[in-house]
PDB file of C-alpha atoms (C1' of nucleotides) in Angstrom:
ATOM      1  CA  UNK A   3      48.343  85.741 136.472  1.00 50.00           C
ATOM      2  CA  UNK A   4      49.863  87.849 138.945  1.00 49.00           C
ATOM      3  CA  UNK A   5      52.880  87.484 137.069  1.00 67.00           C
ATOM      4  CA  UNK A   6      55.555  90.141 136.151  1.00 75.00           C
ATOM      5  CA  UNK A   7      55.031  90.444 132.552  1.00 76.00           C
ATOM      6  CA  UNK A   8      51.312  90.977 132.685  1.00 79.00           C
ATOM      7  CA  UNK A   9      51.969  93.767 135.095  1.00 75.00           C
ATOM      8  CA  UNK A  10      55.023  95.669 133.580  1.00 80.00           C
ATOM      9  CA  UNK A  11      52.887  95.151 129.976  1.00 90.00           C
ATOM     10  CA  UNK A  12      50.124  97.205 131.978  1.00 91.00           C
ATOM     11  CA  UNK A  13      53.050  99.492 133.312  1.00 90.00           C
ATOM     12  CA  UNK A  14      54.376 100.323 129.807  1.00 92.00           C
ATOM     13  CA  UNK A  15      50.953 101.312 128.404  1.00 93.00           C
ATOM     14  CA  UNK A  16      50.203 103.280 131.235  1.00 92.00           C
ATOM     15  CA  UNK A  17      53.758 105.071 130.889  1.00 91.00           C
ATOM     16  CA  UNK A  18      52.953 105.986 127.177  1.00 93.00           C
ATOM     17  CA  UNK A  19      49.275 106.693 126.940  1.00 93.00           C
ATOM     18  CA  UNK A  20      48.007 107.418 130.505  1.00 90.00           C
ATOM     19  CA  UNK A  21      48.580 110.568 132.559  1.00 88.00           C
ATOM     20  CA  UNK A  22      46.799 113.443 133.072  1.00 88.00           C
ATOM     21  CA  UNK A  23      46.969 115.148 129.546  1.00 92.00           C
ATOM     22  CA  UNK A  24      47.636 112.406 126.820  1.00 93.00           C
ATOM     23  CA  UNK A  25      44.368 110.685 126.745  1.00 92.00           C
ATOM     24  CA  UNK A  26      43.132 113.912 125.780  1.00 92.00           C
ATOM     25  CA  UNK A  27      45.669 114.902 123.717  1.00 94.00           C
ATOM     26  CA  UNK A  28      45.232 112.029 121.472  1.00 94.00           C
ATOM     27  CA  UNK A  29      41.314 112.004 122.015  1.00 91.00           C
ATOM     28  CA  UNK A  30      41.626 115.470 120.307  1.00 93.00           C
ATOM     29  CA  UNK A  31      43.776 114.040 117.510  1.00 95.00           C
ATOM     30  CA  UNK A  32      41.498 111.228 116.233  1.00 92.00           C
ATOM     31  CA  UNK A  33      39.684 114.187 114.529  1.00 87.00           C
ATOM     32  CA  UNK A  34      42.720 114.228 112.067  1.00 94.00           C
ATOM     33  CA  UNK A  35      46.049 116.586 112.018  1.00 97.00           C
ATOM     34  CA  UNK A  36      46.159 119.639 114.665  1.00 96.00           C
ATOM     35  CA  UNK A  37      48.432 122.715 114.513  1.00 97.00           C
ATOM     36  CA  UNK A  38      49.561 123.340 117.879  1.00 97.00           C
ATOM     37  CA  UNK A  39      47.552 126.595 118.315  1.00 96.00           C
ATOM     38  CA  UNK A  40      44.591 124.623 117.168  1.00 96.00           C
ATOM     39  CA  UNK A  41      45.739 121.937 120.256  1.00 95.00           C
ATOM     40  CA  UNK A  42      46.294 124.681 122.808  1.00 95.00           C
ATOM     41  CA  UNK A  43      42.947 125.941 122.026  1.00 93.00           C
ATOM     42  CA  UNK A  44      41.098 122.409 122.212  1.00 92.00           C
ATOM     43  CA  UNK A  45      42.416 122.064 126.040  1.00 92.00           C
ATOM     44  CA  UNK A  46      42.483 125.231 127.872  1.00 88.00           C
ATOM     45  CA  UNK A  47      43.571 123.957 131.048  1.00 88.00           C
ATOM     46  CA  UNK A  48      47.104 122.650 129.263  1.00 93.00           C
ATOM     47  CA  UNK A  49      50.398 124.746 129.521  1.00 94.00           C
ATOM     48  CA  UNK A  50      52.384 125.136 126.237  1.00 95.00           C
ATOM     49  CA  UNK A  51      55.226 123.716 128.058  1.00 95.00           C
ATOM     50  CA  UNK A  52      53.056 120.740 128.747  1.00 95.00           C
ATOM     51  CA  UNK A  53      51.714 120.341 125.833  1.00 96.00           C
ATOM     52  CA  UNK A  54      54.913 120.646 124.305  1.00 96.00           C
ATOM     53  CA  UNK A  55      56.303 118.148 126.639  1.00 96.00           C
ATOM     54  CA  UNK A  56      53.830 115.336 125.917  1.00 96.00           C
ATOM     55  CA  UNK A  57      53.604 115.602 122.346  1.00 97.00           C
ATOM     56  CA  UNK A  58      57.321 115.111 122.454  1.00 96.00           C
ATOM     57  CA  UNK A  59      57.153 111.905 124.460  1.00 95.00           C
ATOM     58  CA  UNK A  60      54.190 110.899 121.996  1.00 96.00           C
ATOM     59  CA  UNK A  61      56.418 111.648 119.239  1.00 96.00           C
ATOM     60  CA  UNK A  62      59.280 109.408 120.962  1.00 94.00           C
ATOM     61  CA  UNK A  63      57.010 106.651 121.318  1.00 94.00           C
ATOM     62  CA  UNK A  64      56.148 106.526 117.797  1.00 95.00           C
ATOM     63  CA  UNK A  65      52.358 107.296 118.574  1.00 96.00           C
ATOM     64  CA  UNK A  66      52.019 110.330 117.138  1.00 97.00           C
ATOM     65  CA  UNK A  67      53.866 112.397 113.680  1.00 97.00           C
ATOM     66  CA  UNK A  68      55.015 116.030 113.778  1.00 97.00           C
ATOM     67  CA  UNK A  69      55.134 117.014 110.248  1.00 97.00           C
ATOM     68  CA  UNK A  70      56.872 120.709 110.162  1.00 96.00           C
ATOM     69  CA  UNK A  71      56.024 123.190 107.167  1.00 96.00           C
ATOM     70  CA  UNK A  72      59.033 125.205 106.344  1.00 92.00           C
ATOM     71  CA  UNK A  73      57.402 128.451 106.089  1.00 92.00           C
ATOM     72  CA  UNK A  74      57.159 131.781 108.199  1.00 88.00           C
ATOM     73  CA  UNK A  75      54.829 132.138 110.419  1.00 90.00           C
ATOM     74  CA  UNK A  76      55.824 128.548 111.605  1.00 93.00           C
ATOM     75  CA  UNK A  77      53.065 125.365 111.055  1.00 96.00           C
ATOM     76  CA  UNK A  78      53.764 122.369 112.314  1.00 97.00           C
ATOM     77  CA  UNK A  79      50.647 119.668 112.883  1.00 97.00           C
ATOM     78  CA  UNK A  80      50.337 116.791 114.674  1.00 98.00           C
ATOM     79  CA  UNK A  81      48.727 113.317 113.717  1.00 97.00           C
ATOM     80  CA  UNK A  82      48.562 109.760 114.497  1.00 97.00           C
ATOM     81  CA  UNK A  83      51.049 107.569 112.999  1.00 97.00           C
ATOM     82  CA  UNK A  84      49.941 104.434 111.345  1.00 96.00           C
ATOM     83  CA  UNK A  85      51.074 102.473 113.972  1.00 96.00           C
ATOM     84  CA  UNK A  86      49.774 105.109 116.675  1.00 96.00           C
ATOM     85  CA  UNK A  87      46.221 104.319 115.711  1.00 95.00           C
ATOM     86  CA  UNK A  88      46.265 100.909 117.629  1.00 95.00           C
ATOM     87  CA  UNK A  89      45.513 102.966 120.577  1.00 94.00           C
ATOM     88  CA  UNK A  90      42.976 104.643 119.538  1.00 93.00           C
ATOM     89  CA  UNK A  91      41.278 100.943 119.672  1.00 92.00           C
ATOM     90  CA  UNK A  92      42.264 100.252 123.468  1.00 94.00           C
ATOM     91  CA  UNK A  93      41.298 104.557 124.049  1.00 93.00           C
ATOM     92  CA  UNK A  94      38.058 104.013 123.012  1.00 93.00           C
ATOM     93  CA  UNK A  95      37.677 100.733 125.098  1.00 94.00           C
ATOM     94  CA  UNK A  96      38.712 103.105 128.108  1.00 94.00           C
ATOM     95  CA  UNK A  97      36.059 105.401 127.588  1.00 93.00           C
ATOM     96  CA  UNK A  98      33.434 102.622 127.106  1.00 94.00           C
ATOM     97  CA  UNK A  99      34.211 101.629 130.875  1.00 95.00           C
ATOM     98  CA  UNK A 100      34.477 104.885 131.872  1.00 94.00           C
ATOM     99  CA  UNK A 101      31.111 105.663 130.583  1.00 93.00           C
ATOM    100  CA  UNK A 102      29.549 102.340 131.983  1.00 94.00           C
ATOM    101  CA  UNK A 103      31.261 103.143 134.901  1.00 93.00           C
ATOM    102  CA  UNK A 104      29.777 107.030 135.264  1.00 92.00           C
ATOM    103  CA  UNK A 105      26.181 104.950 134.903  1.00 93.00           C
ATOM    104  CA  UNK A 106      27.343 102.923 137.721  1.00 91.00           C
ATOM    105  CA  UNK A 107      27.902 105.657 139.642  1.00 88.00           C
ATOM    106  CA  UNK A 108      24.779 107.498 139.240  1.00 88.00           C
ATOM    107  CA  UNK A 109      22.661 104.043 139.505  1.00 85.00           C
ATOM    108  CA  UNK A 110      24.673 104.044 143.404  1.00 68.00           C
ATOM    109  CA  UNK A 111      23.532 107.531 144.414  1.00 65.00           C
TER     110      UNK A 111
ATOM    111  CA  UNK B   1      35.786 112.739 118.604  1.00 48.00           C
ATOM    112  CA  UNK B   2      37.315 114.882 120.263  1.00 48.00           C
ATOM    113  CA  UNK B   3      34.446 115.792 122.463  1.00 62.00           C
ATOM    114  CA  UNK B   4      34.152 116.377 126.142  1.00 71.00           C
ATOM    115  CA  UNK B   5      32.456 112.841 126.737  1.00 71.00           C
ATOM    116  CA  UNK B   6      34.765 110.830 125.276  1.00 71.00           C
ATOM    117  CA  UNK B   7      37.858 112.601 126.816  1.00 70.00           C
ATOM    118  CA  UNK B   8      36.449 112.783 130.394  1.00 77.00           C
ATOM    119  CA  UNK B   9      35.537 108.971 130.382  1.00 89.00           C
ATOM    120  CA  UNK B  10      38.748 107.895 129.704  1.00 90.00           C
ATOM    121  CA  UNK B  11      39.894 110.306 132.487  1.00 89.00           C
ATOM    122  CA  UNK B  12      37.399 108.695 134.755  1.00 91.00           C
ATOM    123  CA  UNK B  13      39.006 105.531 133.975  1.00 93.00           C
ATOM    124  CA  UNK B  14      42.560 106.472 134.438  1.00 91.00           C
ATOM    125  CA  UNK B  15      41.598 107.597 137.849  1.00 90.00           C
ATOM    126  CA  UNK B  16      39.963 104.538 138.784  1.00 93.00           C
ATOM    127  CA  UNK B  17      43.046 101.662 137.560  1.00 92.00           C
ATOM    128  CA  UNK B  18      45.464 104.350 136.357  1.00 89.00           C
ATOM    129  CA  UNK B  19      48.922 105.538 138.439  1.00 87.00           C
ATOM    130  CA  UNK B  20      51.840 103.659 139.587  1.00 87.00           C
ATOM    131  CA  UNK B  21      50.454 101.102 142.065  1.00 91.00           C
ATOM    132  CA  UNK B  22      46.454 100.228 141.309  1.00 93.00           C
ATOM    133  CA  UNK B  23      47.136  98.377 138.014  1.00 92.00           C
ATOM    134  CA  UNK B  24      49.692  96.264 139.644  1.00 91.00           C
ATOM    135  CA  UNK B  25      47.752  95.763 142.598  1.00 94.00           C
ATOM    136  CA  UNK B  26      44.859  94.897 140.475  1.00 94.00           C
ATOM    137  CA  UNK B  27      47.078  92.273 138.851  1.00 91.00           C
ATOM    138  CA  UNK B  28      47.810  90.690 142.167  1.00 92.00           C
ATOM    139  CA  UNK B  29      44.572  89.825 142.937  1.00 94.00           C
ATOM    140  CA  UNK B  30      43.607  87.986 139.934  1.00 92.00           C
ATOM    141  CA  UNK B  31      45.261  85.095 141.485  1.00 86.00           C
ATOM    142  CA  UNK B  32      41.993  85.763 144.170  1.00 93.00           C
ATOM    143  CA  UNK B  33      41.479  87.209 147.173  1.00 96.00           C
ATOM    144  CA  UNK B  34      44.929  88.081 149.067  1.00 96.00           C
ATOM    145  CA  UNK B  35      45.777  89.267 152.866  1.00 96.00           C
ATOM    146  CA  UNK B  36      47.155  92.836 153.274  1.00 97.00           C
ATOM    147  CA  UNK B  37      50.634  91.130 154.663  1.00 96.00           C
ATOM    148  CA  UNK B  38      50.213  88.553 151.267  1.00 95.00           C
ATOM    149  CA  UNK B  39      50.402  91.926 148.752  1.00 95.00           C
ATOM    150  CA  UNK B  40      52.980  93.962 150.639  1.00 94.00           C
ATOM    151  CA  UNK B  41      55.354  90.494 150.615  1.00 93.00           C
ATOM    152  CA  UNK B  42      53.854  90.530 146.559  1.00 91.00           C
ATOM    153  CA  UNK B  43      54.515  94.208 145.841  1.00 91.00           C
ATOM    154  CA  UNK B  44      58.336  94.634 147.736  1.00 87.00           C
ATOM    155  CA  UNK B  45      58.173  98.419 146.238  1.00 87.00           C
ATOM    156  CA  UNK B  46      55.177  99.673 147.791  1.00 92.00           C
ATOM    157  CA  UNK B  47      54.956 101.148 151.415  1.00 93.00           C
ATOM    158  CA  UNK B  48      52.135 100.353 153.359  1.00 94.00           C
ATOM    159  CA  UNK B  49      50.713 103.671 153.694  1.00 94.00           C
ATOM    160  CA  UNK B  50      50.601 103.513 149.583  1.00 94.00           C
ATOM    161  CA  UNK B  51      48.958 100.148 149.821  1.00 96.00           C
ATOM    162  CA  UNK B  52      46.332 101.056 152.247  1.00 96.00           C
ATOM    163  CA  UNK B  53      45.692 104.129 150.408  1.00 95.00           C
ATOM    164  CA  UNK B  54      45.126 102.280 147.195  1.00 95.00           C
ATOM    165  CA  UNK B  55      42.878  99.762 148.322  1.00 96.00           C
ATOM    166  CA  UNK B  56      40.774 102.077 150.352  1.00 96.00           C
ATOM    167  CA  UNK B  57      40.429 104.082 146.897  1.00 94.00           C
ATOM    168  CA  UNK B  58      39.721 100.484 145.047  1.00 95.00           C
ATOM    169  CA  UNK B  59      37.088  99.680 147.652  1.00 96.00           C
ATOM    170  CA  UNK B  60      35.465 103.111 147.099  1.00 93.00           C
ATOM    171  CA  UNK B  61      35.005 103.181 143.582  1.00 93.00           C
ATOM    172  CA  UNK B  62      33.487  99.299 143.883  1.00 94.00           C
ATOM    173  CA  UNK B  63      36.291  97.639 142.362  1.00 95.00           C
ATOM    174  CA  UNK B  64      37.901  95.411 145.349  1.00 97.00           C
ATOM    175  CA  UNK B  65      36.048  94.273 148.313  1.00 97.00           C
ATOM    176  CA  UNK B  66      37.601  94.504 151.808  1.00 97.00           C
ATOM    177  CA  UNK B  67      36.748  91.654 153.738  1.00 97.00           C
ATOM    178  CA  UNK B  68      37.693  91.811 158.218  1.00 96.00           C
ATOM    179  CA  UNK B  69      37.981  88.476 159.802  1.00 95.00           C
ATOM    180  CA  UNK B  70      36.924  89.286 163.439  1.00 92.00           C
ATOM    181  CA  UNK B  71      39.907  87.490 165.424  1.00 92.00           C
ATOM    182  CA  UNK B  72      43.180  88.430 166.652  1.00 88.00           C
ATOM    183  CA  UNK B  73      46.060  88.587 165.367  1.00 90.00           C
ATOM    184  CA  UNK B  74      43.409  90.549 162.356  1.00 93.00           C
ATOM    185  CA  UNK B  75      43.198  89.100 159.165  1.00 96.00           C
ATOM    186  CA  UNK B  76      41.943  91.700 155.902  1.00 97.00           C
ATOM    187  CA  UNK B  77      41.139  89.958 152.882  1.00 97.00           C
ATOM    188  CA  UNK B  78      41.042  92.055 149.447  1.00 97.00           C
ATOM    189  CA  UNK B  79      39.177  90.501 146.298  1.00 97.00           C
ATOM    190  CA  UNK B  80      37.498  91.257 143.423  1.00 97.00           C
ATOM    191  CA  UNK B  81      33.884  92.171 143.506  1.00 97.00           C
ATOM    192  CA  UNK B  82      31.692  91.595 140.836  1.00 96.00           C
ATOM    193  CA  UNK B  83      31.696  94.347 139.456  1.00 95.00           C
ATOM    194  CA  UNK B  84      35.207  95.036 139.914  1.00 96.00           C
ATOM    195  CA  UNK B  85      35.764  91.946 137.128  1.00 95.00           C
ATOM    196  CA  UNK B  86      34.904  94.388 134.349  1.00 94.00           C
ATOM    197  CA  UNK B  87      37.898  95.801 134.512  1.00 94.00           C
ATOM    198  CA  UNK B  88      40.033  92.923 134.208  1.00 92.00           C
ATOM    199  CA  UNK B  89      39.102  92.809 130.588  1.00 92.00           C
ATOM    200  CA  UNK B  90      40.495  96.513 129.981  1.00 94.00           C
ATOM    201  CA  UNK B  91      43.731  95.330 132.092  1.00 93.00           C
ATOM    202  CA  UNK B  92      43.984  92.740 129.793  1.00 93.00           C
ATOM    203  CA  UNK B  93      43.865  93.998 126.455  1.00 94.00           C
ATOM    204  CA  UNK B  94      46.075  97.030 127.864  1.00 94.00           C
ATOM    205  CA  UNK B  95      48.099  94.340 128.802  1.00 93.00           C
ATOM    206  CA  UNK B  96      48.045  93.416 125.398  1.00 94.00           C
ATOM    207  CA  UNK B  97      48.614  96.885 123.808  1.00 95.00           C
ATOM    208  CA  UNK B  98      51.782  96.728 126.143  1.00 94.00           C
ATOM    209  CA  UNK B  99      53.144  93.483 125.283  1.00 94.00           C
ATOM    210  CA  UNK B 100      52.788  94.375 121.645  1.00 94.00           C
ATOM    211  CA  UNK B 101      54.512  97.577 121.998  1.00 94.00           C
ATOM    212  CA  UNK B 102      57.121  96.231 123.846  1.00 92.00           C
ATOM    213  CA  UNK B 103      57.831  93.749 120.435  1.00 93.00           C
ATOM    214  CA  UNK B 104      57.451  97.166 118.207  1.00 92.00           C
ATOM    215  CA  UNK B 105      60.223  98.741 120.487  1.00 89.00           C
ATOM    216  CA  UNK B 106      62.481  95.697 120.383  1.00 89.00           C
ATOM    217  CA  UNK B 107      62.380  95.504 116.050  1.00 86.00           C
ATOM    218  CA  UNK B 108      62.986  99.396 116.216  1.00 68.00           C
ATOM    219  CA  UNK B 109      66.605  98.837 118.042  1.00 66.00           C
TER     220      UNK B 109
ATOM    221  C1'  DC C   8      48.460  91.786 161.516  1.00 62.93           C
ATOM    222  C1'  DA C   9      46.737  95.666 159.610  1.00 62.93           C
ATOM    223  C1'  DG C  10      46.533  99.735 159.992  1.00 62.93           C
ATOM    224  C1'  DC C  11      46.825 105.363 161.226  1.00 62.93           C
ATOM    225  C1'  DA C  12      49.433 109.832 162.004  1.00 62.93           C
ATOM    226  C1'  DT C  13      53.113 112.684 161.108  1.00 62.93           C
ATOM    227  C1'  DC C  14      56.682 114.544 158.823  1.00 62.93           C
ATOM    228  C1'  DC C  15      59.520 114.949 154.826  1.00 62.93           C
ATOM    229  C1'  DT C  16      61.246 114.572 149.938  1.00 62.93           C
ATOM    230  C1'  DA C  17      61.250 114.327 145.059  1.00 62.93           C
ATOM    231  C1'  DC C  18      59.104 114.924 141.053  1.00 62.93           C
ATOM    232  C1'  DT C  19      55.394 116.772 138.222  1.00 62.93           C
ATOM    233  C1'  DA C  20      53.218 120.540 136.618  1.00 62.93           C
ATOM    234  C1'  DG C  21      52.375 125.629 136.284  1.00 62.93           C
ATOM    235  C1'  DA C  22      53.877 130.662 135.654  1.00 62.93           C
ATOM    236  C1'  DT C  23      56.593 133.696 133.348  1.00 62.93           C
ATOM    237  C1'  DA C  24      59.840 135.595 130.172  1.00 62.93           C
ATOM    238  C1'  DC C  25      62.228 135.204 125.957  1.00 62.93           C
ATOM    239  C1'  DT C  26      63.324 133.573 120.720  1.00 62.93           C
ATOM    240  C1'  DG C  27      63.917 131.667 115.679  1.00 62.93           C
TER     241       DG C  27
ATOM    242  C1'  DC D   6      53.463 130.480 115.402  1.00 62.93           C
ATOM    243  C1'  DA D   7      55.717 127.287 117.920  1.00 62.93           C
ATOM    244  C1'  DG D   8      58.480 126.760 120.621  1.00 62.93           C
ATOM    245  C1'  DT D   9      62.851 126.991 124.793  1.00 62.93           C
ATOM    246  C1'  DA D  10      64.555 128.274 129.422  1.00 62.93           C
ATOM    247  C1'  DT D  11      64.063 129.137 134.127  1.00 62.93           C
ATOM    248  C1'  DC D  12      61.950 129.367 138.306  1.00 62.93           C
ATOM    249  C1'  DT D  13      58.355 128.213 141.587  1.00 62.93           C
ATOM    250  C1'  DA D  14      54.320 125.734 143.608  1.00 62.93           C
ATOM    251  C1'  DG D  15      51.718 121.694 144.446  1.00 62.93           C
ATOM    252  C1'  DT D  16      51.202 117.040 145.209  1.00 62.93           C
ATOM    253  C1'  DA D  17      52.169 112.203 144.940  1.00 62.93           C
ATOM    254  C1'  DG D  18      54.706 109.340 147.267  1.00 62.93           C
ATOM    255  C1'  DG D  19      58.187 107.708 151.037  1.00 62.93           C
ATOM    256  C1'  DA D  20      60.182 107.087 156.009  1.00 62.93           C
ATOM    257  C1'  DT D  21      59.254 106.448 160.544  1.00 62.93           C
ATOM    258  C1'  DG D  22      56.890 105.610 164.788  1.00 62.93           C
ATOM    259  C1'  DC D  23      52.741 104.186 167.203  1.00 62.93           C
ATOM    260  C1'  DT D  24      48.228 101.296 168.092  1.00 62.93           C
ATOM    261  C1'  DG D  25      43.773  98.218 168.429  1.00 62.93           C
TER     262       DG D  25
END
DNA sequence: CAGCATCCTACTAGATACTG
DNA sequence: CAGTATCTAGTAGGATGCTG
């Protein structure tokens, strides 16, 4: 315990599912394959550079798929990957304790 | 999916173990409970400001307790609290998720 | 020893304009 | 539609000095 591995293991899921906009991101995406209008739409608060930005890294990390259609106007959706849906396991264990832990808070007050 | 509860609980999660130091703080003091001078020696990255800042947020949201031993030179003991221990499961499977990953990205290269 | 206060920097994120 | 490029603003985090 304590020990270096545990803690850079935390460290690397933190670095490719945490921050401020990928939780949701993906949260939106376990509904099935987004266009990136439909995305921008979802999270109004998100800039399209942003949004651009992390689905890249998502992309990078092998998390999510961009699948491009070659026609005009442009479509390209977004999805999980196969392998990208063993998060989706640890996201929803996030928002069980977030939930509990909402309780908590309102139990306090 | 998708919805509004789901995404802000994982939010309210993030923002109680997520960012650069808490997790690894958090993994400290598995080990039990740990002087102030005993994680800064633990955590050679960290300033103290950061440190104090953390655990005052930790202690706040019911995680840590902050334990003052009356006597000079003081003494400041940080440990889990009960309820605190629920979130050692969560750091551990994201532990998990991050080992795994890390074995995903090696096979890739 | 365990901090608080202050100042400062670097990086993250947002706004805006433009394009294949 | 789905981006890229550039510039700016905000904030997380760091350095330093002081104190009960």
């Amino acid at each position: 315990m304590g020990n270096q591995q545990f803690k850079t293991a935390v460290e690397l899921t933190l670095k490719v599912i945490g921050g401020k906009w990928k939780p949701v991101i993906l949260c939106h995406l376990t509904d099935g394959a987004k266009r990136f209008s439909q995305l921008r739409r979802d999270m109004p608060g998100i800039t399209q550079k942003m949004l651009t930005q992390q689905l890249r890294e998502l992309e990078e990390d092998g998390i999510i798929h961009r699948k491009v259609y070659s026609q005009v106007p442009p479509k390209v959706e977004y999805s999980f990957t196969e392998y990208g849906l063993t998060v989706r396991q640890l996201l929803d264990e996030m928002a069980d304790w977030g939930t509990q832990h909402q309780q908590h808070l309102n139990q306090v007050e």
